[in-house]
Coordinates of C-alpha atoms and ligand atoms in Angstrom, one line a residue:
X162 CA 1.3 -17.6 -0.4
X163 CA 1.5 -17.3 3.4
X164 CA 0.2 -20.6 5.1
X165 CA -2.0 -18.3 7.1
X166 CA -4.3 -16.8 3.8
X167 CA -7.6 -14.8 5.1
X168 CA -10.0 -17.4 7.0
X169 CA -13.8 -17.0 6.3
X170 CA -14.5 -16.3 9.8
X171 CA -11.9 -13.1 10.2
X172 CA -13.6 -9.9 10.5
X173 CA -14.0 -7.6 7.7
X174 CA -11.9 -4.7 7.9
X175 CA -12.7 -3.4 5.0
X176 CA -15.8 -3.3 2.3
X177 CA -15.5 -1.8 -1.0
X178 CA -18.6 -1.6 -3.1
X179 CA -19.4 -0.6 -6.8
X180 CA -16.5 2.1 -6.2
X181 CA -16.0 4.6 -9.1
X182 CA -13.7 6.8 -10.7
X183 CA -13.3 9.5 -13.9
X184 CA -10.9 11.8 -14.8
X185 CA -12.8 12.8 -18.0
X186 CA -13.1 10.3 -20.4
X187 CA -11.0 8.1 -18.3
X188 CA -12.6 5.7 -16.5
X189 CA -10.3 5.2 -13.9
X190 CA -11.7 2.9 -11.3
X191 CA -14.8 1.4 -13.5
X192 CA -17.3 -0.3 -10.3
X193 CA -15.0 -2.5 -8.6
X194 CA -16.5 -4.4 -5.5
X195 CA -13.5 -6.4 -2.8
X196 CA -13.7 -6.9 1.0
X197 CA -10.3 -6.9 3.5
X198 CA -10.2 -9.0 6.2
X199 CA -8.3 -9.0 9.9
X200 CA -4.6 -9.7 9.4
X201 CA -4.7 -9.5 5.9
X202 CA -1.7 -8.5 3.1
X203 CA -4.5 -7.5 0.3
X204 CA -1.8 -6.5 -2.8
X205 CA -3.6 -5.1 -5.9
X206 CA -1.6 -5.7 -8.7
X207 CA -1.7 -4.3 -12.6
X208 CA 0.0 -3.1 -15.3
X209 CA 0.6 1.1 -15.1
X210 CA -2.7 3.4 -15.0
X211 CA -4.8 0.3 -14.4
X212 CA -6.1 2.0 -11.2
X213 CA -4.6 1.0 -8.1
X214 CA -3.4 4.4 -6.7
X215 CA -6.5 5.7 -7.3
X216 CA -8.6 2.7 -5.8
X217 CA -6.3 3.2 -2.8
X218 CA -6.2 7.1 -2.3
X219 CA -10.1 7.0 -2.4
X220 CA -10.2 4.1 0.8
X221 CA -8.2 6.7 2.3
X222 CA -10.7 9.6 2.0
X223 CA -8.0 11.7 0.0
X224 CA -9.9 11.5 -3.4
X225 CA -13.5 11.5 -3.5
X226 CA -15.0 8.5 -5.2
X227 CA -17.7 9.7 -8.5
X228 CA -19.7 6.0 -7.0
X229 CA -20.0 3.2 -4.7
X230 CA -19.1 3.1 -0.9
X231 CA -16.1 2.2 1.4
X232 CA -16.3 1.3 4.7
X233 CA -13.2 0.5 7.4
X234 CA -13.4 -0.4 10.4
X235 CA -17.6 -0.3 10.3
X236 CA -17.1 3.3 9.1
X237 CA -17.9 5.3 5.8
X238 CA -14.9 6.7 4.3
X239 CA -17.7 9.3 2.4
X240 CA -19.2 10.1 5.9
X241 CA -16.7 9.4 8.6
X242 CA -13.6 10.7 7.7
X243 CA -12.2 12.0 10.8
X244 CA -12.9 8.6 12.8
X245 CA -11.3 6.5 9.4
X246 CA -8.2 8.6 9.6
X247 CA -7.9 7.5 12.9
X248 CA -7.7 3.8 12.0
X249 CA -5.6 3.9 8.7
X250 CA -1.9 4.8 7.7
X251 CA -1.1 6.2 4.1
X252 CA 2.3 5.4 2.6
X253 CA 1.7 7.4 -1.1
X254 CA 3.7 6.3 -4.0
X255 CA 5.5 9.4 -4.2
X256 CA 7.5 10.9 -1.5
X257 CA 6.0 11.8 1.7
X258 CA 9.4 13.2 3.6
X259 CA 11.2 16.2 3.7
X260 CA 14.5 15.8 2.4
X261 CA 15.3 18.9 4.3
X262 CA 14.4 17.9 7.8
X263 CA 15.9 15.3 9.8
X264 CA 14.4 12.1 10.4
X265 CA 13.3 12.8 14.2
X266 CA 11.9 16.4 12.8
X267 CA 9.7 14.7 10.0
X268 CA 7.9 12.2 12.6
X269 CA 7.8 15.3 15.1
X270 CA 5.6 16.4 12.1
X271 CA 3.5 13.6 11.4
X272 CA 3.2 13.0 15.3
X273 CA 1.9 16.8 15.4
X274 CA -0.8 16.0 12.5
X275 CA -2.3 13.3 14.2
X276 CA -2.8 15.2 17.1
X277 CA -0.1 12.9 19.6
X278 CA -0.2 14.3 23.0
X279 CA 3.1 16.4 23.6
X280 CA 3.9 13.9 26.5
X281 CA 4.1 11.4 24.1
X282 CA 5.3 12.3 21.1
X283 CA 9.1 11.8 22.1
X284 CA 8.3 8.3 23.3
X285 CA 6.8 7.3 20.2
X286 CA 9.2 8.7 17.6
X287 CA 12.1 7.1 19.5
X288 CA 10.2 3.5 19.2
X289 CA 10.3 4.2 16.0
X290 CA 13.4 5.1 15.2
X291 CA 14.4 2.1 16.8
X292 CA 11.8 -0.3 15.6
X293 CA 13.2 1.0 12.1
X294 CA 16.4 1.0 12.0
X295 CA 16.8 4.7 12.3
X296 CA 18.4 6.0 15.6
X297 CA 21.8 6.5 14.7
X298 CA 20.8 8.8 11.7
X299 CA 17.9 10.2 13.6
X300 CA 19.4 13.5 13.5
X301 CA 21.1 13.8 9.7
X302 CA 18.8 15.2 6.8
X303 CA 16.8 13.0 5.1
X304 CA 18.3 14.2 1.7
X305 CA 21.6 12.6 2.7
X306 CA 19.5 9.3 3.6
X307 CA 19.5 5.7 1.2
X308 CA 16.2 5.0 -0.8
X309 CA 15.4 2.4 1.9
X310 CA 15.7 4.3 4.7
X311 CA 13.5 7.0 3.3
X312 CA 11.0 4.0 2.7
X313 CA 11.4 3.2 5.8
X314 CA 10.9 6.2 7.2
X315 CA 8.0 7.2 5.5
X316 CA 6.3 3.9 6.8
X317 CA 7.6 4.6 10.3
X318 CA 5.4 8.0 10.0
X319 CA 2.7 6.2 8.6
X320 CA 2.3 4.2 11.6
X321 CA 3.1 6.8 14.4
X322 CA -0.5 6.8 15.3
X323 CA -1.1 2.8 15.8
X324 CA -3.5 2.1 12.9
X325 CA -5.7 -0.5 12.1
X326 CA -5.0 -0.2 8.6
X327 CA -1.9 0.2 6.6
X328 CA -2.1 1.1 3.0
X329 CA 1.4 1.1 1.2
X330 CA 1.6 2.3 -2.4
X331 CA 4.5 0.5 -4.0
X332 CA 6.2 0.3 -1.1
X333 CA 9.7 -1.4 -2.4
X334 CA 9.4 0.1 -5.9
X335 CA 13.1 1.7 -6.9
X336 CA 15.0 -0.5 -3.6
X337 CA 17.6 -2.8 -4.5
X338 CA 16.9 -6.1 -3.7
X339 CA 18.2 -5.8 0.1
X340 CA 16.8 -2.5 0.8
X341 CA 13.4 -4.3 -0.6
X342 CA 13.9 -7.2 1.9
X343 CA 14.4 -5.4 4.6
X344 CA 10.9 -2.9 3.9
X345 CA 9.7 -6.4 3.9
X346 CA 10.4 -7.3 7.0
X347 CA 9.5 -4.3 8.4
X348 CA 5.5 -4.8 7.3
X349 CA 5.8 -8.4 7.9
X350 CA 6.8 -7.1 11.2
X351 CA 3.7 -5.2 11.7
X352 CA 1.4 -7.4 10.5
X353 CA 2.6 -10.5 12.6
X354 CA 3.0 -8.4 15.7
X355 CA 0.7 -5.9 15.6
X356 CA -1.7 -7.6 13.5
X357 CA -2.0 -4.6 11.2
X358 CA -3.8 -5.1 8.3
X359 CA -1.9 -4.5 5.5
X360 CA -3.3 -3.1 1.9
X361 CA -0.8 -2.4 -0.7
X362 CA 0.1 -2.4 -4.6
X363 CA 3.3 -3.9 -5.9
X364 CA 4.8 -4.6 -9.3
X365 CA 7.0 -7.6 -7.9
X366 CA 5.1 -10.7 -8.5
X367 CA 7.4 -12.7 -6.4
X368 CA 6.6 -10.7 -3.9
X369 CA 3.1 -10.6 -4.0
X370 CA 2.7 -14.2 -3.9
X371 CA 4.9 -14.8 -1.0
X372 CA 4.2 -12.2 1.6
X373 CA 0.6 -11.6 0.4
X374 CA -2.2 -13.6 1.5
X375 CA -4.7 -12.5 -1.6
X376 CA -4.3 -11.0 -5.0
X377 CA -6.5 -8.3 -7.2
X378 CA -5.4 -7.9 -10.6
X379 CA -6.6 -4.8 -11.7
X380 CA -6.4 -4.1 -15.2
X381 CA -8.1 -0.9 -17.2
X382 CA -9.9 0.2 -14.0
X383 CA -11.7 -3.3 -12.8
X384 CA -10.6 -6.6 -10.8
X385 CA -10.1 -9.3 -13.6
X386 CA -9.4 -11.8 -10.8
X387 CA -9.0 -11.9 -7.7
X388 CA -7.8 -14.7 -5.0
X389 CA -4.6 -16.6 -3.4
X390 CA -2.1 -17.2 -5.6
X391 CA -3.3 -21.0 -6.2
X392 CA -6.8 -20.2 -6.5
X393 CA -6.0 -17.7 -9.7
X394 CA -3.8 -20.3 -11.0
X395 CA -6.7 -22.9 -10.3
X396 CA -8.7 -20.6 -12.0
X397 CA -5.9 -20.8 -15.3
X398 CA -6.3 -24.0 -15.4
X399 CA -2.3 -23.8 -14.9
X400 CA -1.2 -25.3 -11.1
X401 CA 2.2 -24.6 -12.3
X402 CA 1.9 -21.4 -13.7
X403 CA 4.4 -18.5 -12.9
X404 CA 2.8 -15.3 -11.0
X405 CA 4.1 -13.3 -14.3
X406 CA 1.9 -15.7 -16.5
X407 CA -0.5 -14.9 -14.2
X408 CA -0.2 -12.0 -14.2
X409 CA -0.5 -11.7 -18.0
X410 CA -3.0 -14.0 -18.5
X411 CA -5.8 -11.7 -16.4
X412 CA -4.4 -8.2 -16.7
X413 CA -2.3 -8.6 -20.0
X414 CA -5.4 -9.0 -22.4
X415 CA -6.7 -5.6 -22.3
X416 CA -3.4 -4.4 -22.8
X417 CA -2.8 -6.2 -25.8
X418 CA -5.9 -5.2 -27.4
X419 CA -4.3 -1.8 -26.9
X420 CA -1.0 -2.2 -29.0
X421 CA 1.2 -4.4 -26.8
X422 CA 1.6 -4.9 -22.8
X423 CA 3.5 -1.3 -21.5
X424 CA 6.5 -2.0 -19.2
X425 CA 5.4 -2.2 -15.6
X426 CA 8.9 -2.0 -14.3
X427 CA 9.7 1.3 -15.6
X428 CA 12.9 2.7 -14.1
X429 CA 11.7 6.2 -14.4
X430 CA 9.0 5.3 -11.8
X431 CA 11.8 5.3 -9.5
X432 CA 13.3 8.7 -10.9
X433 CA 10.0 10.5 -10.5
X434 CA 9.8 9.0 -6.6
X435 CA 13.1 9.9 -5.6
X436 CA 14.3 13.0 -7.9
Ligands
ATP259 N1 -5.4 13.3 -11.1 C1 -5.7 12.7 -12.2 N2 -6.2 13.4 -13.3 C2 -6.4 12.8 -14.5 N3 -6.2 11.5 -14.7 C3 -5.7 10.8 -13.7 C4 -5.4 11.3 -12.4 N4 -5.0 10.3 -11.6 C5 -5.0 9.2 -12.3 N5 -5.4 9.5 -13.6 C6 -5.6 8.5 -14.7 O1 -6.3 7.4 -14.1 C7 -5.8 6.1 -14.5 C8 -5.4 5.3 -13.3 O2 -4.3 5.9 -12.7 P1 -3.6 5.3 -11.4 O3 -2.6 6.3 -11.0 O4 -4.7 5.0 -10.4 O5 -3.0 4.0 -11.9 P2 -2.0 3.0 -11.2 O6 -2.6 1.6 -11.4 O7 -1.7 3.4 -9.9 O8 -0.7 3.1 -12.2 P3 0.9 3.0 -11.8 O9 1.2 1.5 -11.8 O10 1.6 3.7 -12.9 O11 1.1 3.7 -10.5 C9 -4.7 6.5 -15.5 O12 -5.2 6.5 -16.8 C10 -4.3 7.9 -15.1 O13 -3.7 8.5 -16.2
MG260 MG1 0.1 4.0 -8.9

């Protein structure tokens, strides 16, 4: 864990209450209640369909929630959506790019859609070209560009508009481990400097623990725990415990009881983003 974890005293960024999901007989997101605070890496974590896209496309007002409330930023997702998109940045799990465009001409996009003034606009995208690593292939198509400089781009975009909020969903999944690193960076980056705060889901335990400053393990549509790193061990009864018995020990169960835990590092994941 970072040595810098949420203090009591930061604001709340973010309140989630009794928030609900169905697709049918699915019970997606089943009431799950979790706060956000200033400066904070919240990561949900879980095994596959335990409901952390959904949880995370309704706090951005893209999916309507079936219950419950979120607020960011003081505001109602349900009731303010035009003020929250102003304070949040969406990084979905599947692509958000145009292969077919260049990297300047997809932020030119996104710069557009969040209304940047024309005087601007070319100000902006070049900082963030810069800030990520992207000037020199500024002007290639995207399709011709690595899976970590799409990532990267994609987050650049995200964050075009200054947000309060940045919500990443499975940000590094697919990245070799040095593409991964340097995505990393990159929302360490914001956070430190712009003291963003930073909501995303993750399969990569390691991860999780080190950059993260709390953990909710989501499992079958609820939080089965949720804390630092050392507080869900605490709450093992394991100090020594590794984040994947973690990990197993709150979301695991459920899937068990189900006919054994599924894979939740599924290569195809990466085929569906990318292909
Ligand atoms: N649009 C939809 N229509 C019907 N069912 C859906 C829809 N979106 C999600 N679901 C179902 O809701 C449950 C939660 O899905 P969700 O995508 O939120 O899981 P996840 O935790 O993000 O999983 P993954 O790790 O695979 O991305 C799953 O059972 C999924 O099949
Ligand atoms: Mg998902």
């Amino acid at each position: 864990m970072q040595d810098d974890p949420a203090k009591p005293d930061a604001a709340e960024v973010i309140r989630v209450q009794h928030l609900e999901k169905r697709f049918g007989e699915v019970h997606a997101v089943a009431g799950i209640d979790f706060s956000v605070y200033a400066g904070e890496c919240f990561v949900l974590l879980g095994p596959n369909g335990a409901g952390k896209s959904t949880t995370i496309k309704m706090m951005t007002g893209l999916m309507k929630s079936d219950g419950g409330s979120i607020e960011i930023g003081g505001w109602s997702v349900a009731q303010s959506p035009v003020r929250v998109r102003s304070l949040i940045g969406y990084v979905p799990q599947m692509l958000s790019v145009d292969g077919n465009l260049t990297g300047y001409e997809n932020l030119l996009v996104f710069a557009k859609l969040y209304g940047l003034r024309r005087s601007e606009r070319t100000e902006r995208i070049r900082e963030i070209l810069e800030r990520f690593d992207l000037a020199e292939a500024a002007d290639r198509l995207v399709r011709t560009y690595s899976g970590g400089m799409i990532r990267k781009l994609e987050i650049g975009q995200a964050v075009l508009h200054h947000p309060r909020v940045l919500f990443l969903d499975e940000p590094t999944v697919g990245l070799d481990p040095v593409a991964r690193k340097g995505v990393w960076e990159h929302i360490e980056r914001l956070r430190h400097e712009q003291n963003m705060t930073i909501v995303l889901t993750t399969h990569y335990m390691e991860e999780a623990e080190s950059l993260c400053t709390r953990i909710a393990i989501m499992s079958r549509g609820r939080i089965a725990a949720l804390g630092t790193a050392q507080a869900l061990r605490a709450q093992m009864g394991q100090p020594d415990a590794s984040m994947d018995d973690v990990f197993a020990h709150f979301a695991g169960r459920f899937e068990q009881e189900e006919g054994g835990m599924r894979s939740v590092f599924r290569s195809r994941r990466t085929a569906r983003r990318l292909g």
